[in-house]
PDB file of C-alpha atoms in Angstrom:
ATOM      1  CA  MET A 243      40.733 117.269  22.757  1.00 50.00           C
ATOM      2  CA  PHE A 244      37.552 118.275  24.391  1.00 49.00           C
ATOM      3  CA  ILE A 245      34.556 115.875  23.951  1.00 55.00           C
ATOM      4  CA  ASP A 246      31.125 116.850  25.024  1.00 65.00           C
ATOM      5  CA  GLN A 247      29.806 114.723  27.906  1.00 69.00           C
ATOM      6  CA  GLY A 248      26.445 114.074  26.171  1.00 72.00           C
ATOM      7  CA  PHE A 249      28.126 113.023  22.955  1.00 73.00           C
ATOM      8  CA  GLY A 250      30.315 110.576  24.908  1.00 75.00           C
ATOM      9  CA  ALA A 251      27.233 109.005  26.515  1.00 78.00           C
ATOM     10  CA  ALA A 252      25.642 108.495  23.102  1.00 80.00           C
ATOM     11  CA  ILE A 253      28.755 106.812  21.784  1.00 79.00           C
ATOM     12  CA  ALA A 254      28.838 104.572  24.837  1.00 78.00           C
ATOM     13  CA  PHE A 255      25.180 103.681  24.316  1.00 78.00           C
ATOM     14  CA  PHE A 256      25.690 102.664  20.696  1.00 79.00           C
ATOM     15  CA  PHE A 257      28.796 100.673  21.568  1.00 77.00           C
ATOM     16  CA  GLY A 258      26.747  98.972  24.257  1.00 76.00           C
ATOM     17  CA  LEU A 259      24.045  98.054  21.756  1.00 78.00           C
ATOM     18  CA  ALA A 260      26.660  96.543  19.471  1.00 78.00           C
ATOM     19  CA  PHE A 261      28.418  94.807  22.343  1.00 81.00           C
ATOM     20  CA  ILE A 262      25.359  92.978  23.708  1.00 82.00           C
ATOM     21  CA  PRO A 263      24.648  90.956  20.507  1.00 82.00           C
ATOM     22  CA  LEU A 264      28.325  90.215  20.258  1.00 85.00           C
ATOM     23  CA  VAL A 265      28.358  88.852  23.787  1.00 84.00           C
ATOM     24  CA  LEU A 266      25.186  86.827  23.199  1.00 83.00           C
ATOM     25  CA  GLY A 267      26.519  85.367  19.941  1.00 84.00           C
ATOM     26  CA  LEU A 268      29.804  84.461  21.607  1.00 84.00           C
ATOM     27  CA  SER A 269      27.962  82.831  24.528  1.00 83.00           C
ATOM     28  CA  ARG A 270      25.765  80.897  22.163  1.00 81.00           C
ATOM     29  CA  SER A 271      28.716  79.697  20.121  1.00 82.00           C
ATOM     30  CA  LEU A 272      30.368  78.534  23.331  1.00 82.00           C
ATOM     31  CA  GLY A 273      27.250  76.556  24.198  1.00 81.00           C
ATOM     32  CA  LEU A 274      26.311  78.551  27.274  1.00 85.00           C
ATOM     33  CA  TYR A 275      22.708  78.737  26.165  1.00 86.00           C
ATOM     34  CA  ALA A 276      20.445  77.473  23.363  1.00 88.00           C
ATOM     35  CA  VAL A 277      17.154  78.687  21.947  1.00 89.00           C
ATOM     36  CA  VAL A 278      14.717  75.863  21.140  1.00 90.00           C
ATOM     37  CA  ARG A 279      11.906  76.784  18.725  1.00 90.00           C
ATOM     38  CA  GLU A 280       8.407  75.348  18.633  1.00 91.00           C
ATOM     39  CA  ARG A 281       8.164  71.901  17.020  1.00 90.00           C
ATOM     40  CA  GLU A 282      11.916  71.529  17.142  1.00 92.00           C
ATOM     41  CA  ALA A 283      14.328  69.237  18.976  1.00 91.00           C
ATOM     42  CA  GLN A 284      18.074  69.705  19.442  1.00 91.00           C
ATOM     43  CA  VAL A 285      20.231  66.620  19.786  1.00 92.00           C
ATOM     44  CA  PHE A 286      23.722  67.059  21.247  1.00 91.00           C
ATOM     45  CA  THR A 287      26.602  64.647  20.693  1.00 91.00           C
ATOM     46  CA  LEU A 288      30.022  64.687  22.340  1.00 89.00           C
ATOM     47  CA  PHE A 289      32.893  62.589  20.989  1.00 89.00           C
ATOM     48  CA  GLY A 290      30.429  60.833  18.692  1.00 86.00           C
ATOM     49  CA  LYS A 291      28.048  59.894  21.485  1.00 89.00           C
ATOM     50  CA  VAL A 292      24.624  61.328  22.198  1.00 90.00           C
ATOM     51  CA  ILE A 293      24.580  63.129  25.551  1.00 90.00           C
ATOM     52  CA  GLY A 294      21.042  64.482  25.473  1.00 89.00           C
ATOM     53  CA  THR A 295      18.145  66.186  23.723  1.00 91.00           C
ATOM     54  CA  LEU A 296      16.422  69.506  24.259  1.00 90.00           C
ATOM     55  CA  ASP A 297      12.874  69.534  22.913  1.00 88.00           C
ATOM     56  CA  ASP A 298      11.051  72.051  25.155  1.00 88.00           C
ATOM     57  CA  ALA A 299      10.621  75.367  23.384  1.00 89.00           C
ATOM     58  CA  GLY A 300      12.308  78.403  24.946  1.00 89.00           C
ATOM     59  CA  LEU A 301      15.665  79.505  26.318  1.00 89.00           C
ATOM     60  CA  ARG A 302      17.636  76.539  27.624  1.00 88.00           C
ATOM     61  CA  PHE A 303      21.060  76.159  29.249  1.00 90.00           C
ATOM     62  CA  PRO A 304      22.823  72.922  28.247  1.00 88.00           C
ATOM     63  CA  VAL A 305      25.054  73.063  31.339  1.00 87.00           C
ATOM     64  CA  SER A 306      22.011  72.706  33.566  1.00 87.00           C
ATOM     65  CA  HIS A 307      20.840  69.652  31.545  1.00 88.00           C
ATOM     66  CA  PHE A 308      24.085  67.876  30.675  1.00 87.00           C
ATOM     67  CA  GLY A 309      26.511  69.129  33.327  1.00 86.00           C
ATOM     68  CA  LEU A 310      29.969  70.642  32.814  1.00 86.00           C
ATOM     69  CA  LYS A 311      30.657  68.430  29.827  1.00 85.00           C
ATOM     70  CA  ALA A 312      28.298  70.688  27.936  1.00 85.00           C
ATOM     71  CA  LEU A 313      31.154  73.247  27.885  1.00 85.00           C
ATOM     72  CA  LEU A 314      33.096  70.873  25.622  1.00 86.00           C
ATOM     73  CA  LEU A 315      30.317  70.726  23.042  1.00 85.00           C
ATOM     74  CA  PRO A 316      31.539  73.723  20.967  1.00 85.00           C
ATOM     75  CA  PHE A 317      34.958  72.095  20.570  1.00 87.00           C
ATOM     76  CA  PHE A 318      34.340  68.342  20.514  1.00 89.00           C
ATOM     77  CA  GLY A 319      30.608  67.975  20.028  1.00 87.00           C
ATOM     78  CA  LYS A 320      27.852  68.685  17.550  1.00 90.00           C
ATOM     79  CA  ARG A 321      24.304  69.900  17.671  1.00 90.00           C
ATOM     80  CA  TYR A 322      21.581  68.489  15.363  1.00 92.00           C
ATOM     81  CA  LEU A 323      18.340  70.355  14.706  1.00 92.00           C
ATOM     82  CA  VAL A 324      15.357  68.088  14.059  1.00 91.00           C
ATOM     83  CA  SER A 325      11.923  69.377  13.106  1.00 91.00           C
ATOM     84  CA  THR A 326       9.099  67.613  14.962  1.00 91.00           C
ATOM     85  CA  ALA A 327       6.340  69.337  12.964  1.00 91.00           C
ATOM     86  CA  LEU A 328       3.709  67.259  11.220  1.00 90.00           C
ATOM     87  CA  LYS A 329       4.679  66.547   7.608  1.00 89.00           C
ATOM     88  CA  GLN A 330       2.399  65.440   4.795  1.00 90.00           C
ATOM     89  CA  PHE A 331       3.324  63.522   1.670  1.00 90.00           C
ATOM     90  CA  TYR A 332       1.474  62.289  -1.383  1.00 89.00           C
ATOM     91  CA  LEU A 333       2.578  59.376  -3.552  1.00 86.00           C
ATOM     92  CA  ARG A 334       1.137  59.389  -7.063  1.00 85.00           C
ATOM     93  CA  ASP A 335       0.489  56.618  -9.551  1.00 81.00           C
ATOM     94  CA  GLN A 336       1.453  53.564  -7.547  1.00 82.00           C
ATOM     95  CA  MET A 337       0.699  50.681  -9.877  1.00 82.00           C
ATOM     96  CA  VAL A 338      -1.333  47.718  -8.618  1.00 81.00           C
ATOM     97  CA  ASN A 339      -3.205  44.924 -10.348  1.00 79.00           C
ATOM     98  CA  SER A 340      -6.698  43.920  -9.382  1.00 75.00           C
ATOM     99  CA  GLU A 341      -7.867  40.327  -9.090  1.00 76.00           C
ATOM    100  CA  GLU A 342      -9.203  40.597 -12.638  1.00 72.00           C
ATOM    101  CA  GLY A 343      -5.716  41.576 -13.860  1.00 74.00           C
ATOM    102  CA  THR A 344      -6.618  45.221 -14.431  1.00 74.00           C
ATOM    103  CA  PRO A 345      -3.657  47.627 -13.998  1.00 78.00           C
ATOM    104  CA  MET A 346      -4.669  50.573 -11.840  1.00 79.00           C
ATOM    105  CA  GLY A 347      -2.931  53.676 -10.519  1.00 82.00           C
ATOM    106  CA  VAL A 348      -3.259  54.474  -6.813  1.00 83.00           C
ATOM    107  CA  GLY A 349      -2.604  57.789  -5.051  1.00 86.00           C
ATOM    108  CA  ILE A 350      -1.658  57.631  -1.338  1.00 88.00           C
ATOM    109  CA  TRP A 351      -1.677  60.540   1.108  1.00 89.00           C
ATOM    110  CA  TYR A 352      -0.043  60.159   4.502  1.00 90.00           C
ATOM    111  CA  GLU A 353       1.395  62.260   7.323  1.00 90.00           C
ATOM    112  CA  MET A 354       4.294  61.626   9.680  1.00 89.00           C
ATOM    113  CA  GLN A 355       5.890  63.244  12.713  1.00 90.00           C
ATOM    114  CA  VAL A 356       9.221  62.688  14.440  1.00 91.00           C
ATOM    115  CA  SER A 357       8.645  61.112  17.843  1.00 89.00           C
ATOM    116  CA  ASN A 358      12.213  60.087  18.746  1.00 91.00           C
ATOM    117  CA  PRO A 359      14.810  62.532  17.346  1.00 91.00           C
ATOM    118  CA  VAL A 360      17.789  60.318  18.258  1.00 91.00           C
ATOM    119  CA  SER A 361      16.404  57.261  16.443  1.00 89.00           C
ATOM    120  CA  TYR A 362      15.317  59.476  13.568  1.00 89.00           C
ATOM    121  CA  LEU A 363      18.893  60.738  13.144  1.00 90.00           C
ATOM    122  CA  PHE A 364      20.963  57.642  13.724  1.00 89.00           C
ATOM    123  CA  VAL A 365      18.884  54.457  13.195  1.00 87.00           C
ATOM    124  CA  ASN A 366      18.056  55.079   9.550  1.00 83.00           C
ATOM    125  CA  ALA A 367      20.233  57.050   7.128  1.00 84.00           C
ATOM    126  CA  ASN A 368      17.202  58.201   5.081  1.00 86.00           C
ATOM    127  CA  PRO A 369      14.120  57.847   7.262  1.00 84.00           C
ATOM    128  CA  GLU A 370      11.719  59.833   5.071  1.00 84.00           C
ATOM    129  CA  GLY A 371      12.782  57.957   1.943  1.00 87.00           C
ATOM    130  CA  SER A 372      12.432  54.661   3.801  1.00 86.00           C
ATOM    131  CA  LEU A 373       9.006  55.674   5.048  1.00 85.00           C
ATOM    132  CA  GLN A 374       7.914  56.573   1.536  1.00 86.00           C
ATOM    133  CA  ALA A 375       9.144  53.226   0.204  1.00 88.00           C
ATOM    134  CA  ASN A 376       7.525  51.393   3.115  1.00 86.00           C
ATOM    135  CA  VAL A 377       4.144  53.069   2.596  1.00 86.00           C
ATOM    136  CA  ALA A 378       4.254  52.421  -1.152  1.00 86.00           C
ATOM    137  CA  SER A 379       5.217  48.747  -0.790  1.00 86.00           C
ATOM    138  CA  SER A 380       2.619  48.147   1.944  1.00 85.00           C
ATOM    139  CA  THR A 381      -0.093  49.772  -0.172  1.00 83.00           C
ATOM    140  CA  ILE A 382       0.813  47.717  -3.227  1.00 84.00           C
ATOM    141  CA  SER A 383       0.918  44.477  -1.233  1.00 83.00           C
ATOM    142  CA  THR A 384      -2.425  45.315   0.421  1.00 82.00           C
ATOM    143  CA  LEU A 385      -4.288  46.304  -2.737  1.00 80.00           C
ATOM    144  CA  SER A 386      -2.823  43.818  -5.188  1.00 80.00           C
ATOM    145  CA  ASN A 387      -5.055  40.937  -6.244  1.00 76.00           C
ATOM    146  CA  LEU A 388      -8.120  42.472  -4.631  1.00 76.00           C
ATOM    147  CA  GLU A 389     -11.452  42.572  -6.372  1.00 77.00           C
ATOM    148  CA  MET A 390     -11.939  45.787  -8.296  1.00 73.00           C
ATOM    149  CA  ASP A 391     -15.194  46.593  -6.491  1.00 74.00           C
ATOM    150  CA  LYS A 392     -13.573  46.188  -3.082  1.00 76.00           C
ATOM    151  CA  MET A 393     -10.591  48.282  -4.174  1.00 74.00           C
ATOM    152  CA  LEU A 394     -12.892  51.111  -5.255  1.00 73.00           C
ATOM    153  CA  GLU A 395     -15.382  50.990  -2.374  1.00 75.00           C
ATOM    154  CA  ASP A 396     -13.398  49.937   0.745  1.00 79.00           C
ATOM    155  CA  ARG A 397     -10.569  52.456   0.588  1.00 78.00           C
ATOM    156  CA  HIS A 398     -11.110  53.594   4.173  1.00 80.00           C
ATOM    157  CA  GLN A 399     -10.590  50.119   5.612  1.00 81.00           C
ATOM    158  CA  LEU A 400      -7.679  49.468   3.274  1.00 82.00           C
ATOM    159  CA  SER A 401      -6.037  52.742   4.390  1.00 83.00           C
ATOM    160  CA  ARG A 402      -6.261  51.693   8.028  1.00 84.00           C
ATOM    161  CA  LYS A 403      -4.745  48.320   7.103  1.00 84.00           C
ATOM    162  CA  VAL A 404      -1.785  50.044   5.396  1.00 84.00           C
ATOM    163  CA  ARG A 405      -1.258  52.254   8.447  1.00 85.00           C
ATOM    164  CA  ALA A 406      -1.293  49.245  10.785  1.00 86.00           C
ATOM    165  CA  THR A 407       1.287  47.516   8.586  1.00 85.00           C
ATOM    166  CA  VAL A 408       3.710  50.464   8.393  1.00 84.00           C
ATOM    167  CA  SER A 409       3.411  51.868  11.932  1.00 84.00           C
ATOM    168  CA  PRO A 410       5.586  49.332  13.883  1.00 84.00           C
ATOM    169  CA  LEU A 411       8.632  49.797  11.647  1.00 82.00           C
ATOM    170  CA  SER A 412       8.214  53.586  11.497  1.00 83.00           C
ATOM    171  CA  GLU A 413       8.213  53.828  15.305  1.00 84.00           C
ATOM    172  CA  LYS A 414      11.412  51.843  15.342  1.00 85.00           C
ATOM    173  CA  TRP A 415      12.929  54.430  13.005  1.00 86.00           C
ATOM    174  CA  GLY A 416      11.986  57.318  15.300  1.00 87.00           C
ATOM    175  CA  TYR A 417       8.788  58.705  13.800  1.00 86.00           C
ATOM    176  CA  LYS A 418       5.140  57.877  13.968  1.00 86.00           C
ATOM    177  CA  LEU A 419       2.855  57.538  11.013  1.00 85.00           C
ATOM    178  CA  GLY A 420      -0.305  59.635  11.172  1.00 85.00           C
ATOM    179  CA  SER A 421      -3.328  59.297   8.943  1.00 85.00           C
ATOM    180  CA  VAL A 422      -3.035  57.286   5.744  1.00 86.00           C
ATOM    181  CA  TYR A 423      -5.624  57.589   3.037  1.00 86.00           C
ATOM    182  CA  ILE A 424      -5.876  56.052  -0.404  1.00 83.00           C
ATOM    183  CA  ARG A 425      -7.232  59.095  -2.203  1.00 79.00           C
ATOM    184  CA  LYS A 426      -7.350  57.953  -5.779  1.00 75.00           C
ATOM    185  CA  VAL A 427      -7.813  54.662  -7.622  1.00 76.00           C
ATOM    186  CA  ALA A 428      -7.761  55.193 -11.379  1.00 74.00           C
ATOM    187  CA  PHE A 429      -7.570  53.096 -14.505  1.00 72.00           C
ATOM    188  CA  THR A 430      -4.393  53.549 -16.512  1.00 69.00           C
ATOM    189  CA  ASP A 431      -5.370  51.784 -19.748  1.00 69.00           C
ATOM    190  CA  ARG A 432      -7.408  54.095 -21.996  1.00 73.00           C
ATOM    191  CA  GLN A 433      -8.916  51.209 -23.960  1.00 74.00           C
ATOM    192  CA  MET A 434     -10.037  49.619 -20.707  1.00 71.00           C
ATOM    193  CA  VAL A 435     -11.588  52.884 -19.573  1.00 72.00           C
ATOM    194  CA  ASP A 436     -13.565  53.043 -22.833  1.00 79.00           C
ATOM    195  CA  ASN A 437     -14.678  49.423 -22.431  1.00 77.00           C
ATOM    196  CA  ILE A 438     -15.795  49.992 -18.872  1.00 75.00           C
ATOM    197  CA  THR A 439     -17.629  53.173 -19.900  1.00 80.00           C
ATOM    198  CA  GLU A 440     -19.414  51.249 -22.637  1.00 85.00           C
ATOM    199  CA  LYS A 441     -20.378  48.514 -20.189  1.00 84.00           C
ATOM    200  CA  VAL A 442     -21.677  51.074 -17.732  1.00 85.00           C
ATOM    201  CA  VAL A 443     -23.780  52.732 -20.427  1.00 90.00           C
ATOM    202  CA  LYS A 444     -25.221  49.387 -21.505  1.00 91.00           C
ATOM    203  CA  ARG A 445     -25.936  48.479 -17.928  1.00 90.00           C
ATOM    204  CA  LEU A 446     -27.715  51.790 -17.388  1.00 93.00           C
ATOM    205  CA  VAL A 447     -29.830  51.186 -20.488  1.00 93.00           C
ATOM    206  CA  GLN A 448     -30.717  47.705 -19.236  1.00 93.00           C
ATOM    207  CA  VAL A 449     -31.599  48.986 -15.801  1.00 94.00           C
ATOM    208  CA  THR A 450     -33.706  51.785 -17.289  1.00 94.00           C
ATOM    209  CA  SER A 451     -35.584  49.347 -19.533  1.00 93.00           C
ATOM    210  CA  ALA A 452     -36.116  46.970 -16.630  1.00 94.00           C
ATOM    211  CA  MET A 453     -37.466  49.777 -14.463  1.00 94.00           C
ATOM    212  CA  LYS A 454     -39.774  50.940 -17.274  1.00 94.00           C
ATOM    213  CA  GLN A 455     -41.066  47.405 -17.882  1.00 94.00           C
ATOM    214  CA  ASP A 456     -41.569  46.861 -14.168  1.00 95.00           C
ATOM    215  CA  GLY A 457     -43.557  50.091 -13.985  1.00 95.00           C
ATOM    216  CA  GLU A 458     -45.740  49.083 -16.908  1.00 94.00           C
ATOM    217  CA  ASN A 459     -46.343  45.665 -15.332  1.00 95.00           C
ATOM    218  CA  ARG A 460     -47.330  47.281 -12.059  1.00 95.00           C
ATOM    219  CA  VAL A 461     -49.724  49.648 -13.824  1.00 95.00           C
ATOM    220  CA  GLY A 462     -51.291  46.739 -15.748  1.00 94.00           C
ATOM    221  CA  LEU A 463     -51.656  44.746 -12.556  1.00 95.00           C
ATOM    222  CA  ILE A 464     -53.323  47.681 -10.826  1.00 95.00           C
ATOM    223  CA  LYS A 465     -55.711  48.141 -13.756  1.00 94.00           C
ATOM    224  CA  SER A 466     -56.659  44.453 -13.841  1.00 94.00           C
ATOM    225  CA  GLN A 467     -57.160  44.373 -10.071  1.00 94.00           C
ATOM    226  CA  THR A 468     -59.308  47.498 -10.265  1.00 94.00           C
ATOM    227  CA  ALA A 469     -61.394  46.061 -13.116  1.00 94.00           C
ATOM    228  CA  TYR A 470     -61.827  42.817 -11.160  1.00 94.00           C
ATOM    229  CA  LYS A 471     -63.007  44.672  -8.061  1.00 94.00           C
ATOM    230  CA  VAL A 472     -65.397  46.824 -10.102  1.00 94.00           C
ATOM    231  CA  SER A 473     -66.917  43.805 -11.863  1.00 93.00           C
ATOM    232  CA  GLN A 474     -67.193  42.008  -8.516  1.00 92.00           C
ATOM    233  CA  LYS A 475     -69.028  44.960  -7.002  1.00 91.00           C
ATOM    234  CA  MET A 476     -71.304  45.227 -10.043  1.00 91.00           C
ATOM    235  CA  ALA A 477     -72.129  41.505  -9.804  1.00 92.00           C
ATOM    236  CA  GLU A 478     -72.857  41.873  -6.110  1.00 90.00           C
ATOM    237  CA  ALA A 479     -75.127  44.830  -6.879  1.00 88.00           C
ATOM    238  CA  ALA A 480     -76.932  42.869  -9.642  1.00 89.00           C
ATOM    239  CA  ALA A 481     -77.416  39.901  -7.289  1.00 88.00           C
ATOM    240  CA  THR A 482     -78.720  42.170  -4.559  1.00 89.00           C
ATOM    241  CA  ARG A 483     -81.198  44.017  -6.789  1.00 86.00           C
ATOM    242  CA  PRO A 484     -83.875  41.192  -7.048  1.00 87.00           C
ATOM    243  CA  ALA A 485     -83.891  40.766  -3.294  1.00 87.00           C
ATOM    244  CA  VAL A 486     -84.295  44.511  -2.785  1.00 88.00           C
ATOM    245  CA  VAL A 487     -87.056  44.758  -5.397  1.00 86.00           C
ATOM    246  CA  GLY A 488     -88.802  41.668  -3.970  1.00 88.00           C
ATOM    247  CA  ALA A 489     -88.670  43.080  -0.455  1.00 89.00           C
ATOM    248  CA  ALA A 490     -90.087  46.395  -1.708  1.00 87.00           C
ATOM    249  CA  LEU A 491     -92.933  44.619  -3.532  1.00 86.00           C
ATOM    250  CA  ASN A 492     -93.751  42.499  -0.483  1.00 88.00           C
ATOM    251  CA  ASP A 493     -93.799  45.583   1.648  1.00 89.00           C
ATOM    252  CA  LEU A 494     -96.055  47.290  -0.884  1.00 86.00           C
ATOM    253  CA  ARG A 495     -98.375  44.246  -1.009  1.00 86.00           C
ATOM    254  CA  GLN A 496     -98.842  44.379   2.736  1.00 88.00           C
ATOM    255  CA  LYS A 497     -99.443  48.116   2.836  1.00 88.00           C
ATOM    256  CA  ASP A 498    -101.550  48.653  -0.321  1.00 87.00           C
ATOM    257  CA  PRO A 499    -102.393  45.623  -2.515  1.00 87.00           C
ATOM    258  CA  GLU A 500    -104.255  47.760  -5.092  1.00 88.00           C
ATOM    259  CA  VAL A 501    -101.187  49.860  -5.777  1.00 88.00           C
ATOM    260  CA  LEU A 502     -99.182  46.663  -6.168  1.00 86.00           C
ATOM    261  CA  ALA A 503    -101.735  45.311  -8.648  1.00 88.00           C
ATOM    262  CA  ALA A 504    -101.528  48.580 -10.607  1.00 89.00           C
ATOM    263  CA  VAL A 505     -97.761  48.412 -10.639  1.00 85.00           C
ATOM    264  CA  LEU A 506     -97.860  44.829 -11.915  1.00 86.00           C
ATOM    265  CA  ASP A 507    -100.343  45.791 -14.637  1.00 88.00           C
ATOM    266  CA  VAL A 508     -98.123  48.636 -15.734  1.00 90.00           C
ATOM    267  CA  MET A 509     -95.139  46.309 -15.797  1.00 86.00           C
ATOM    268  CA  GLU A 510     -97.083  43.730 -17.808  1.00 86.00           C
ATOM    269  CA  ILE A 511     -98.197  46.323 -20.332  1.00 86.00           C
ATOM    270  CA  ASP A 512     -94.692  47.633 -20.565  1.00 88.00           C
ATOM    271  CA  GLN A 513     -93.390  44.147 -21.316  1.00 87.00           C
ATOM    272  CA  LEU A 514     -96.138  43.608 -23.825  1.00 84.00           C
ATOM    273  CA  ILE A 515     -95.260  46.828 -25.622  1.00 85.00           C
ATOM    274  CA  ALA A 516     -91.597  45.936 -25.544  1.00 87.00           C
ATOM    275  CA  SER A 517     -92.338  42.548 -27.167  1.00 84.00           C
ATOM    276  CA  ARG A 518     -93.961  44.308 -30.225  1.00 80.00           C
ATOM    277  CA  ALA A 519     -96.835  41.798 -30.209  1.00 76.00           C
ATOM    278  CA  GLU A 520    -100.088  42.640 -32.019  1.00 76.00           C
ATOM    279  CA  VAL A 521    -102.839  43.712 -29.645  1.00 71.00           C
ATOM    280  CA  ASP A 522    -106.519  44.003 -30.503  1.00 72.00           C
ATOM    281  CA  VAL A 523    -108.401  46.464 -28.364  1.00 71.00           C
ATOM    282  CA  LEU A 524    -112.119  45.716 -28.037  1.00 71.00           C
ATOM    283  CA  PRO A 525    -114.864  47.766 -26.526  1.00 72.00           C
ATOM    284  CA  ALA A 526    -116.049  46.706 -23.124  1.00 71.00           C
ATOM    285  CA  ASP A 527    -119.555  45.709 -24.389  1.00 71.00           C
ATOM    286  CA  ALA A 528    -118.444  44.050 -27.686  1.00 67.00           C
ATOM    287  CA  GLN A 529    -119.581  40.531 -28.614  1.00 66.00           C
ATOM    288  CA  MET A 530    -116.989  38.370 -30.403  1.00 61.00           C
ATOM    289  CA  LEU A 531    -116.633  34.836 -31.728  1.00 56.00           C
ATOM    290  CA  VAL A 532    -113.612  32.667 -31.176  1.00 54.00           C
ATOM    291  CA  GLU A 533    -112.956  29.771 -33.530  1.00 52.00           C
ATOM    292  CA  LEU A 534    -111.913  26.613 -31.801  1.00 50.00           C
ATOM    293  CA  GLY A 535    -110.779  23.466 -33.519  1.00 48.00           C
ATOM    294  CA  SER A 536    -113.494  20.664 -33.660  1.00 47.00           C
ATOM    295  CA  SER A 537    -112.689  17.118 -32.688  1.00 46.00           C
ATOM    296  CA  SER A 538    -115.001  15.774 -35.423  1.00 47.00           C
ATOM    297  CA  GLY A 539    -114.479  16.695 -39.049  1.00 48.00           C
ATOM    298  CA  GLY A 540    -111.768  19.273 -38.285  1.00 49.00           C
ATOM    299  CA  ARG A 541    -114.085  22.270 -38.808  1.00 52.00           C
ATOM    300  CA  PRO A 542    -114.033  25.039 -36.192  1.00 50.00           C
ATOM    301  CA  VAL A 543    -116.966  25.512 -33.889  1.00 51.00           C
ATOM    302  CA  PRO A 544    -117.968  29.133 -33.262  1.00 50.00           C
ATOM    303  CA  MET A 545    -118.233  30.149 -29.592  1.00 52.00           C
ATOM    304  CA  ALA A 546    -119.734  33.308 -28.209  1.00 50.00           C
ATOM    305  CA  LEU A 547    -117.694  35.288 -25.641  1.00 50.00           C
ATOM    306  CA  ASP A 548    -118.832  38.007 -23.380  1.00 52.00           C
ATOM    307  CA  SER A 549    -116.686  41.139 -23.235  1.00 49.00           C
ATOM    308  CA  ASP A 550    -117.113  41.221 -19.447  1.00 52.00           C
ATOM    309  CA  ALA A 551    -114.765  38.266 -19.253  1.00 49.00           C
ATOM    310  CA  PHE A 552    -111.825  40.627 -20.232  1.00 47.00           C
ATOM    311  CA  SER A 553    -112.774  43.384 -17.914  1.00 45.00           C
TER     312      SER A 553
END
């Protein structure tokens, strides 16, 4: 049977494409090479004993790392794949009691990463479950019997304390604990929440009233101080006025005594008018009699006065 030469080459090419993956799969199953992914570690055991770990990403050849005994791994050994990626967990509603006896629910967020794959696989049968229980118990023991204010306000310091408590045991189990943060502290009793809300509202009303009263007191104090300063300045001005007027009159007396005399006459007349006293105005050349009481007999003695005496 005649077969075209080009058609035979195509068949050989496709058989070659199918043969290469077959050869690679067979080589991989025989342990001749291993592909290590990012954030992954491969632990190899032979006859129940750990012979080594591959944790560098890329194409690796176990024979070059473990020797010829690596050829026995497909028949008498086992390979474990361990993820070394960072994992995050969140524990909800962990119950703690404050120093006042208030039951509260706590939410804890933490992250962990495998640092020793061999210890992670064989030291603890359930490392993630043990870590979760360890974080929860450490948080409860740290937060229990604390004052409510401290529990609500110092969560950052308390988180670091929980991390310091859990970290030594977690490293022994083959992983390291990353950040730990107490994200939520909540009241679980609805009646207690209502009571606390009522207390907060009352406290706000008290604080508002106190602030308002303090403001009014400050305003009153400012007004009284201002009135005191104004009255003091007015008194100082009133006390200064006679000295100023006296100095002005003395200066006027030295410069022009006649003007001073005129000013005094005007002031005297002004005072006389202000007193509403009766005033008799006489002509300059009028003659008048003034009755004076007599020392003998009690009868008045007429006396003549010259009008020039009043000029």
